[in-house]
Amino acid sequence: MYPFDRLREQTYMKPCESAIPRLIVIDGSNIARSSCGTDREDLDVVVFLPVIYNNNYNFNATNAQVLPKLRNLDVLTFTPARAARSGRSAFINYDDLYILEFAERHGGNVLSGDRFYDIAKEYTYRDYRQIIKERRIDVIFRPLDADFVEYGRDRFFRFLPELRVLRINGINSSLSADERMQRRLYCLPSDKDYNKVVRRREFWTSKRRDEIVSAIDVLLDEIATKNCLVPKIIPVQIPSSSKTEVIEIKNSSL
């Protein structure tokens, strides 16, 4: 049974007409999985990943050949690695600060399973505390029983991502789960970082969106072809006021 009933469109809807989508900054080394996200059409995303993964010989990086292509699309940024004084191999730099700084600069949110406790307790990084407490989004990856799945306009590789926000006492604790998620995904004119979000949003056009979505679809097709995978097509269920309508989508080869 595929858990597509967890893809709740209400979660991704604007809370009001004046709301603007925030930039989503993804902690790549923390949550990176072989999966595509849902509702890709209107979300500006940047992934931060340590540069050591940009290596076809790194056994922790599957399909690393797509990383330079994602960087060329400006949806992936590599954080630097450094060598220890003893001459050991490069290790992951403190990339959490890159992620939080970029989110703070553009009024974005952070998609990460890291709670950033070590940063939040440091007075030096007090400017990041609001992001950590109020704009961090967690994610669960639910395994699928097929390597490549298509569900409507969305495509998933091995896992289905489910975004969630943990309830924290005293921080929007009276809001519903959907409302807490919307507060993180969208910025309102009354928010103090509204101008930051507006400036970032000026770079997000329908042309850029279409180029990114098209390029990522090509990369997914290349991965599927390389691994001899044929997508499993799952019928889309659209709830209505009286019944659930099932739309059959014809299977097609890559």
PDB file of C-alpha atoms in Angstrom:
ATOM      1  CA  MET A   1       0.000   0.000   0.000  1.00  0.00           C
ATOM      2  CA  TYR A   2       1.514   3.292  -1.096  1.00  0.00           C
ATOM      3  CA  PRO A   3       1.207   6.068   1.518  1.00  0.00           C
ATOM      4  CA  PHE A   4       0.155   8.725  -0.992  1.00  0.00           C
ATOM      5  CA  ASP A   5      -2.766   9.699   1.219  1.00  0.00           C
ATOM      6  CA  ARG A   6      -0.110  11.572   3.216  1.00  0.00           C
ATOM      7  CA  LEU A   7       0.403  14.022   0.349  1.00  0.00           C
ATOM      8  CA  ARG A   8      -2.004  16.614   1.672  1.00  0.00           C
ATOM      9  CA  GLU A   9      -2.487  19.456  -0.777  1.00  0.00           C
ATOM     10  CA  GLN A  10      -3.856  21.671   1.998  1.00  0.00           C
ATOM     11  CA  THR A  11      -0.412  21.716   3.568  1.00  0.00           C
ATOM     12  CA  TYR A  12       1.111  23.397   0.512  1.00  0.00           C
ATOM     13  CA  MET A  13      -1.667  25.907  -0.155  1.00  0.00           C
ATOM     14  CA  LYS A  14      -1.121  29.602   0.475  1.00  0.00           C
ATOM     15  CA  PRO A  15      -2.636  30.697   3.794  1.00  0.00           C
ATOM     16  CA  CYS A  16      -3.743  33.916   2.055  1.00  0.00           C
ATOM     17  CA  GLU A  17      -3.355  35.624  -1.318  1.00  0.00           C
ATOM     18  CA  SER A  18      -0.582  37.956  -0.129  1.00  0.00           C
ATOM     19  CA  ALA A  19       1.597  35.110   1.173  1.00  0.00           C
ATOM     20  CA  ILE A  20       4.861  34.451  -0.696  1.00  0.00           C
ATOM     21  CA  PRO A  21       6.650  31.076  -0.807  1.00  0.00           C
ATOM     22  CA  ARG A  22       9.896  31.081   1.129  1.00  0.00           C
ATOM     23  CA  LEU A  23      13.132  29.686  -0.212  1.00  0.00           C
ATOM     24  CA  ILE A  24      13.632  26.101   0.991  1.00  0.00           C
ATOM     25  CA  VAL A  25      17.223  25.437   2.068  1.00  0.00           C
ATOM     26  CA  ILE A  26      17.905  21.701   2.218  1.00  0.00           C
ATOM     27  CA  ASP A  27      20.512  20.154   4.484  1.00  0.00           C
ATOM     28  CA  GLY A  28      21.746  17.683   1.874  1.00  0.00           C
ATOM     29  CA  SER A  29      24.141  15.690   4.042  1.00  0.00           C
ATOM     30  CA  ASN A  30      21.466  15.219   6.712  1.00  0.00           C
ATOM     31  CA  ILE A  31      18.415  14.209   4.694  1.00  0.00           C
ATOM     32  CA  ALA A  32      19.665  13.495   1.175  1.00  0.00           C
ATOM     33  CA  ARG A  33      17.903  10.441  -0.237  1.00  0.00           C
ATOM     34  CA  SER A  34      17.117   9.100  -3.676  1.00  0.00           C
ATOM     35  CA  SER A  35      13.782  10.834  -3.935  1.00  0.00           C
ATOM     36  CA  CYS A  36      12.009  13.684  -5.641  1.00  0.00           C
ATOM     37  CA  GLY A  37       9.755  16.112  -3.811  1.00  0.00           C
ATOM     38  CA  THR A  38       6.082  16.809  -4.229  1.00  0.00           C
ATOM     39  CA  ASP A  39       4.410  19.768  -5.894  1.00  0.00           C
ATOM     40  CA  ARG A  40       7.607  20.918  -7.588  1.00  0.00           C
ATOM     41  CA  GLU A  41       6.106  23.768  -9.562  1.00  0.00           C
ATOM     42  CA  ASP A  42       6.207  26.719  -7.188  1.00  0.00           C
ATOM     43  CA  LEU A  43       8.947  26.040  -4.642  1.00  0.00           C
ATOM     44  CA  ASP A  44      12.389  27.635  -4.868  1.00  0.00           C
ATOM     45  CA  VAL A  45      14.914  25.157  -3.478  1.00  0.00           C
ATOM     46  CA  VAL A  46      18.654  25.199  -2.775  1.00  0.00           C
ATOM     47  CA  VAL A  47      20.527  22.143  -1.495  1.00  0.00           C
ATOM     48  CA  PHE A  48      23.767  22.422   0.486  1.00  0.00           C
ATOM     49  CA  LEU A  49      26.058  19.406   0.276  1.00  0.00           C
ATOM     50  CA  PRO A  50      29.694  18.903   1.370  1.00  0.00           C
ATOM     51  CA  VAL A  51      31.992  18.879  -1.646  1.00  0.00           C
ATOM     52  CA  ILE A  52      33.376  15.448  -0.733  1.00  0.00           C
ATOM     53  CA  TYR A  53      30.180  13.942  -2.168  1.00  0.00           C
ATOM     54  CA  ASN A  54      31.057  15.362  -5.582  1.00  0.00           C
ATOM     55  CA  ASN A  55      33.160  12.321  -6.294  1.00  0.00           C
ATOM     56  CA  ASN A  56      32.214   9.248  -8.306  1.00  0.00           C
ATOM     57  CA  TYR A  57      34.472   7.177  -6.053  1.00  0.00           C
ATOM     58  CA  ASN A  58      32.669   8.163  -2.855  1.00  0.00           C
ATOM     59  CA  PHE A  59      30.653   5.071  -1.950  1.00  0.00           C
ATOM     60  CA  ASN A  60      28.259   7.204   0.112  1.00  0.00           C
ATOM     61  CA  ALA A  61      27.195   9.124  -3.004  1.00  0.00           C
ATOM     62  CA  THR A  62      25.053   7.119  -5.404  1.00  0.00           C
ATOM     63  CA  ASN A  63      24.634   8.635  -8.884  1.00  0.00           C
ATOM     64  CA  ALA A  64      27.142  11.368  -8.071  1.00  0.00           C
ATOM     65  CA  GLN A  65      27.362  12.192 -11.778  1.00  0.00           C
ATOM     66  CA  VAL A  66      24.170  14.266 -11.492  1.00  0.00           C
ATOM     67  CA  LEU A  67      25.595  16.609  -8.840  1.00  0.00           C
ATOM     68  CA  PRO A  68      27.538  18.928 -11.202  1.00  0.00           C
ATOM     69  CA  LYS A  69      24.417  19.212 -13.354  1.00  0.00           C
ATOM     70  CA  LEU A  70      22.337  20.233 -10.349  1.00  0.00           C
ATOM     71  CA  ARG A  71      24.992  22.785  -9.441  1.00  0.00           C
ATOM     72  CA  ASN A  72      24.788  24.241 -12.949  1.00  0.00           C
ATOM     73  CA  LEU A  73      21.055  24.689 -12.377  1.00  0.00           C
ATOM     74  CA  ASP A  74      21.853  26.686  -9.202  1.00  0.00           C
ATOM     75  CA  VAL A  75      19.827  24.308  -7.060  1.00  0.00           C
ATOM     76  CA  LEU A  76      22.901  22.742  -5.444  1.00  0.00           C
ATOM     77  CA  THR A  77      25.755  24.427  -3.579  1.00  0.00           C
ATOM     78  CA  PHE A  78      28.829  22.596  -2.346  1.00  0.00           C
ATOM     79  CA  THR A  79      30.237  23.495   1.042  1.00  0.00           C
ATOM     80  CA  PRO A  80      34.030  23.299   1.369  1.00  0.00           C
ATOM     81  CA  ALA A  81      35.939  20.447   2.931  1.00  0.00           C
ATOM     82  CA  ARG A  82      39.241  20.913   4.698  1.00  0.00           C
ATOM     83  CA  ALA A  83      42.238  18.750   5.473  1.00  0.00           C
ATOM     84  CA  ALA A  84      43.271  17.982   9.015  1.00  0.00           C
ATOM     85  CA  ARG A  85      46.720  19.116  10.142  1.00  0.00           C
ATOM     86  CA  SER A  86      47.809  15.520  10.504  1.00  0.00           C
ATOM     87  CA  GLY A  87      47.378  15.073   6.780  1.00  0.00           C
ATOM     88  CA  ARG A  88      44.285  12.902   7.003  1.00  0.00           C
ATOM     89  CA  SER A  89      41.737  12.918   4.209  1.00  0.00           C
ATOM     90  CA  ALA A  90      39.316  15.814   3.909  1.00  0.00           C
ATOM     91  CA  PHE A  91      36.328  15.725   6.214  1.00  0.00           C
ATOM     92  CA  ILE A  92      32.972  17.457   6.271  1.00  0.00           C
ATOM     93  CA  ASN A  93      33.203  21.098   7.249  1.00  0.00           C
ATOM     94  CA  TYR A  94      30.750  22.738   9.638  1.00  0.00           C
ATOM     95  CA  ASP A  95      28.185  23.153   6.874  1.00  0.00           C
ATOM     96  CA  ASP A  96      25.247  23.792   9.242  1.00  0.00           C
ATOM     97  CA  LEU A  97      26.328  27.423   9.443  1.00  0.00           C
ATOM     98  CA  TYR A  98      26.290  27.761   5.654  1.00  0.00           C
ATOM     99  CA  ILE A  99      22.729  26.451   5.608  1.00  0.00           C
ATOM    100  CA  LEU A 100      21.427  28.670   8.392  1.00  0.00           C
ATOM    101  CA  GLU A 101      23.225  31.770   7.117  1.00  0.00           C
ATOM    102  CA  PHE A 102      21.768  31.340   3.628  1.00  0.00           C
ATOM    103  CA  ALA A 103      18.275  30.835   5.047  1.00  0.00           C
ATOM    104  CA  GLU A 104      18.646  33.932   7.229  1.00  0.00           C
ATOM    105  CA  ARG A 105      19.927  36.031   4.321  1.00  0.00           C
ATOM    106  CA  HIS A 106      16.943  35.206   2.098  1.00  0.00           C
ATOM    107  CA  GLY A 107      14.207  34.698   4.693  1.00  0.00           C
ATOM    108  CA  GLY A 108      14.079  31.000   3.902  1.00  0.00           C
ATOM    109  CA  ASN A 109      13.234  27.902   5.870  1.00  0.00           C
ATOM    110  CA  VAL A 110      15.456  24.889   6.510  1.00  0.00           C
ATOM    111  CA  LEU A 111      14.599  21.303   5.638  1.00  0.00           C
ATOM    112  CA  SER A 112      16.665  19.131   7.956  1.00  0.00           C
ATOM    113  CA  GLY A 113      16.446  16.385  10.529  1.00  0.00           C
ATOM    114  CA  ASP A 114      19.127  18.178  12.536  1.00  0.00           C
ATOM    115  CA  ARG A 115      17.796  20.089  15.561  1.00  0.00           C
ATOM    116  CA  PHE A 116      20.861  22.403  15.542  1.00  0.00           C
ATOM    117  CA  TYR A 117      21.012  22.358  19.348  1.00  0.00           C
ATOM    118  CA  ASP A 118      24.745  23.073  19.377  1.00  0.00           C
ATOM    119  CA  ILE A 119      24.270  26.232  17.325  1.00  0.00           C
ATOM    120  CA  ALA A 120      21.134  27.452  19.100  1.00  0.00           C
ATOM    121  CA  LYS A 121      22.837  27.492  22.492  1.00  0.00           C
ATOM    122  CA  GLU A 122      25.723  29.673  21.285  1.00  0.00           C
ATOM    123  CA  TYR A 123      25.195  33.411  21.761  1.00  0.00           C
ATOM    124  CA  THR A 124      27.360  34.109  18.711  1.00  0.00           C
ATOM    125  CA  TYR A 125      24.715  32.490  16.508  1.00  0.00           C
ATOM    126  CA  ARG A 126      21.668  34.035  18.174  1.00  0.00           C
ATOM    127  CA  ASP A 127      20.446  35.408  14.821  1.00  0.00           C
ATOM    128  CA  TYR A 128      19.744  31.839  13.720  1.00  0.00           C
ATOM    129  CA  ARG A 129      17.601  30.879  16.709  1.00  0.00           C
ATOM    130  CA  GLN A 130      14.324  31.990  15.160  1.00  0.00           C
ATOM    131  CA  ILE A 131      15.019  29.936  12.046  1.00  0.00           C
ATOM    132  CA  ILE A 132      15.845  26.884  14.150  1.00  0.00           C
ATOM    133  CA  LYS A 133      12.742  27.234  16.334  1.00  0.00           C
ATOM    134  CA  GLU A 134      10.161  28.521  13.879  1.00  0.00           C
ATOM    135  CA  ARG A 135      11.317  27.761  10.338  1.00  0.00           C
ATOM    136  CA  ARG A 136      12.885  24.320  10.492  1.00  0.00           C
ATOM    137  CA  ILE A 137      10.992  21.544   8.706  1.00  0.00           C
ATOM    138  CA  ASP A 138      11.587  17.875   9.375  1.00  0.00           C
ATOM    139  CA  VAL A 139      11.151  15.109   6.824  1.00  0.00           C
ATOM    140  CA  ILE A 140      10.432  11.392   6.948  1.00  0.00           C
ATOM    141  CA  PHE A 141      11.347   9.149   4.022  1.00  0.00           C
ATOM    142  CA  ARG A 142       8.870   6.318   3.647  1.00  0.00           C
ATOM    143  CA  PRO A 143      10.211   3.443   1.528  1.00  0.00           C
ATOM    144  CA  LEU A 144       8.277   2.448  -1.567  1.00  0.00           C
ATOM    145  CA  ASP A 145       8.003  -1.096  -2.879  1.00  0.00           C
ATOM    146  CA  ALA A 146       9.250   0.002  -6.300  1.00  0.00           C
ATOM    147  CA  ASP A 147      12.483   1.763  -7.207  1.00  0.00           C
ATOM    148  CA  PHE A 148      10.810   4.340  -9.443  1.00  0.00           C
ATOM    149  CA  VAL A 149       7.245   5.571  -8.985  1.00  0.00           C
ATOM    150  CA  GLU A 150       5.168   8.171 -10.818  1.00  0.00           C
ATOM    151  CA  TYR A 151       2.159   9.659  -9.088  1.00  0.00           C
ATOM    152  CA  GLY A 152       0.503  12.309 -11.218  1.00  0.00           C
ATOM    153  CA  ARG A 153       3.061  15.006 -12.003  1.00  0.00           C
ATOM    154  CA  ASP A 154       5.378  13.882  -9.198  1.00  0.00           C
ATOM    155  CA  ARG A 155       8.131  11.301  -9.498  1.00  0.00           C
ATOM    156  CA  PHE A 156       9.714   9.373  -6.647  1.00  0.00           C
ATOM    157  CA  PHE A 157      12.883   7.330  -6.536  1.00  0.00           C
ATOM    158  CA  ARG A 158      12.725   4.631  -3.847  1.00  0.00           C
ATOM    159  CA  PHE A 159      11.291   6.876  -1.117  1.00  0.00           C
ATOM    160  CA  LEU A 160       8.277   9.086  -0.497  1.00  0.00           C
ATOM    161  CA  PRO A 161       9.208  12.248   1.442  1.00  0.00           C
ATOM    162  CA  GLU A 162       6.749  13.437   4.056  1.00  0.00           C
ATOM    163  CA  LEU A 163       7.297  16.900   5.522  1.00  0.00           C
ATOM    164  CA  ARG A 164       6.357  17.497   9.123  1.00  0.00           C
ATOM    165  CA  VAL A 165       6.702  20.041  11.906  1.00  0.00           C
ATOM    166  CA  LEU A 166       7.176  18.945  15.481  1.00  0.00           C
ATOM    167  CA  ARG A 167       4.923  20.614  18.021  1.00  0.00           C
ATOM    168  CA  ILE A 168       6.979  22.668  20.488  1.00  0.00           C
ATOM    169  CA  ASN A 169       5.360  24.076  23.606  1.00  0.00           C
ATOM    170  CA  GLY A 170       4.954  27.836  23.411  1.00  0.00           C
ATOM    171  CA  ILE A 171       5.721  28.092  19.670  1.00  0.00           C
ATOM    172  CA  ASN A 172       2.518  28.181  17.601  1.00  0.00           C
ATOM    173  CA  SER A 173       1.303  25.278  19.741  1.00  0.00           C
ATOM    174  CA  SER A 174      -2.350  26.233  19.203  1.00  0.00           C
ATOM    175  CA  LEU A 175      -2.102  25.914  15.417  1.00  0.00           C
ATOM    176  CA  SER A 176      -3.023  22.824  13.440  1.00  0.00           C
ATOM    177  CA  ALA A 177      -0.338  20.764  11.701  1.00  0.00           C
ATOM    178  CA  ASP A 178      -1.233  22.297   8.326  1.00  0.00           C
ATOM    179  CA  GLU A 179      -1.108  25.829   9.742  1.00  0.00           C
ATOM    180  CA  ARG A 180       2.289  25.246  11.350  1.00  0.00           C
ATOM    181  CA  MET A 181       3.644  23.974   8.048  1.00  0.00           C
ATOM    182  CA  GLN A 182       2.192  26.918   6.132  1.00  0.00           C
ATOM    183  CA  ARG A 183       3.856  29.346   8.552  1.00  0.00           C
ATOM    184  CA  ARG A 184       7.181  27.821   7.568  1.00  0.00           C
ATOM    185  CA  LEU A 185       6.585  27.513   3.843  1.00  0.00           C
ATOM    186  CA  TYR A 186       5.120  30.981   3.322  1.00  0.00           C
ATOM    187  CA  CYS A 187       5.924  34.533   4.367  1.00  0.00           C
ATOM    188  CA  LEU A 188       3.261  37.136   5.161  1.00  0.00           C
ATOM    189  CA  PRO A 189       3.572  40.919   4.669  1.00  0.00           C
ATOM    190  CA  SER A 190       3.555  41.292   8.454  1.00  0.00           C
ATOM    191  CA  ASP A 191       6.676  39.127   8.845  1.00  0.00           C
ATOM    192  CA  LYS A 192       9.853  41.085   9.522  1.00  0.00           C
ATOM    193  CA  ASP A 193      11.785  39.300   6.769  1.00  0.00           C
ATOM    194  CA  TYR A 194       9.118  39.887   4.117  1.00  0.00           C
ATOM    195  CA  ASN A 195      11.377  42.146   2.015  1.00  0.00           C
ATOM    196  CA  LYS A 196      14.097  39.487   1.971  1.00  0.00           C
ATOM    197  CA  VAL A 197      11.629  36.921   0.666  1.00  0.00           C
ATOM    198  CA  VAL A 198      10.327  39.343  -1.971  1.00  0.00           C
ATOM    199  CA  ARG A 199      13.846  40.055  -3.261  1.00  0.00           C
ATOM    200  CA  ARG A 200      14.675  36.371  -3.492  1.00  0.00           C
ATOM    201  CA  ARG A 201      11.370  35.642  -5.194  1.00  0.00           C
ATOM    202  CA  GLU A 202      12.184  38.095  -7.974  1.00  0.00           C
ATOM    203  CA  PHE A 203      14.636  35.529  -9.358  1.00  0.00           C
ATOM    204  CA  TRP A 204      11.959  32.820  -9.480  1.00  0.00           C
ATOM    205  CA  THR A 205      10.132  32.919 -12.811  1.00  0.00           C
ATOM    206  CA  SER A 206       7.959  30.436 -14.646  1.00  0.00           C
ATOM    207  CA  LYS A 207      10.754  30.056 -17.212  1.00  0.00           C
ATOM    208  CA  ARG A 208      13.317  29.166 -14.545  1.00  0.00           C
ATOM    209  CA  ARG A 209      10.845  26.804 -12.881  1.00  0.00           C
ATOM    210  CA  ASP A 210      10.158  24.970 -16.139  1.00  0.00           C
ATOM    211  CA  GLU A 211      13.869  24.704 -16.949  1.00  0.00           C
ATOM    212  CA  ILE A 212      14.660  23.196 -13.547  1.00  0.00           C
ATOM    213  CA  VAL A 213      11.750  20.753 -13.530  1.00  0.00           C
ATOM    214  CA  SER A 214      12.509  19.645 -17.085  1.00  0.00           C
ATOM    215  CA  ALA A 215      16.223  19.185 -16.362  1.00  0.00           C
ATOM    216  CA  ILE A 216      15.559  17.180 -13.192  1.00  0.00           C
ATOM    217  CA  ASP A 217      13.110  14.957 -15.059  1.00  0.00           C
ATOM    218  CA  VAL A 218      15.822  14.269 -17.634  1.00  0.00           C
ATOM    219  CA  LEU A 219      18.274  13.367 -14.858  1.00  0.00           C
ATOM    220  CA  LEU A 220      15.739  10.992 -13.308  1.00  0.00           C
ATOM    221  CA  ASP A 221      15.184   9.388 -16.699  1.00  0.00           C
ATOM    222  CA  GLU A 222      18.938   8.943 -17.122  1.00  0.00           C
ATOM    223  CA  ILE A 223      19.230   7.281 -13.708  1.00  0.00           C
ATOM    224  CA  ALA A 224      16.282   5.014 -14.451  1.00  0.00           C
ATOM    225  CA  THR A 225      17.658   4.035 -17.853  1.00  0.00           C
ATOM    226  CA  LYS A 226      21.111   3.383 -16.417  1.00  0.00           C
ATOM    227  CA  ASN A 227      19.603   1.064 -13.804  1.00  0.00           C
ATOM    228  CA  CYS A 228      17.040  -0.508 -16.176  1.00  0.00           C
ATOM    229  CA  LEU A 229      14.101   0.823 -14.176  1.00  0.00           C
ATOM    230  CA  VAL A 230      10.579   1.202 -15.546  1.00  0.00           C
ATOM    231  CA  PRO A 231       8.328   3.555 -13.555  1.00  0.00           C
ATOM    232  CA  LYS A 232       5.416   2.108 -11.665  1.00  0.00           C
ATOM    233  CA  ILE A 233       2.390   4.308 -12.348  1.00  0.00           C
ATOM    234  CA  ILE A 234       0.080   4.864  -9.388  1.00  0.00           C
ATOM    235  CA  PRO A 235      -3.481   6.111 -10.095  1.00  0.00           C
ATOM    236  CA  VAL A 236      -4.115   9.582  -8.717  1.00  0.00           C
ATOM    237  CA  GLN A 237      -6.977   9.928  -6.277  1.00  0.00           C
ATOM    238  CA  ILE A 238      -8.655  13.329  -6.236  1.00  0.00           C
ATOM    239  CA  PRO A 239     -11.133  13.840  -3.391  1.00  0.00           C
ATOM    240  CA  SER A 240     -14.407  15.582  -4.220  1.00  0.00           C
ATOM    241  CA  SER A 241     -17.374  16.656  -2.137  1.00  0.00           C
ATOM    242  CA  SER A 242     -19.193  13.392  -2.702  1.00  0.00           C
ATOM    243  CA  LYS A 243     -16.700  10.755  -3.759  1.00  0.00           C
ATOM    244  CA  THR A 244     -13.097  10.076  -4.635  1.00  0.00           C
ATOM    245  CA  GLU A 245     -12.389  10.170  -8.332  1.00  0.00           C
ATOM    246  CA  VAL A 246      -9.646   7.878  -9.567  1.00  0.00           C
ATOM    247  CA  ILE A 247      -7.757   8.992 -12.662  1.00  0.00           C
ATOM    248  CA  GLU A 248      -5.975   6.207 -14.501  1.00  0.00           C
ATOM    249  CA  ILE A 249      -2.627   7.172 -15.985  1.00  0.00           C
ATOM    250  CA  LYS A 250      -1.268   5.035 -18.775  1.00  0.00           C
ATOM    251  CA  ASN A 251       2.042   3.339 -18.167  1.00  0.00           C
ATOM    252  CA  SER A 252       4.861   4.484 -20.415  1.00  0.00           C
ATOM    253  CA  SER A 253       8.426   3.384 -20.835  1.00  0.00           C
ATOM    254  CA  LEU A 254      11.340   5.724 -20.233  1.00  0.00           C
TER     255      LEU A 254
END
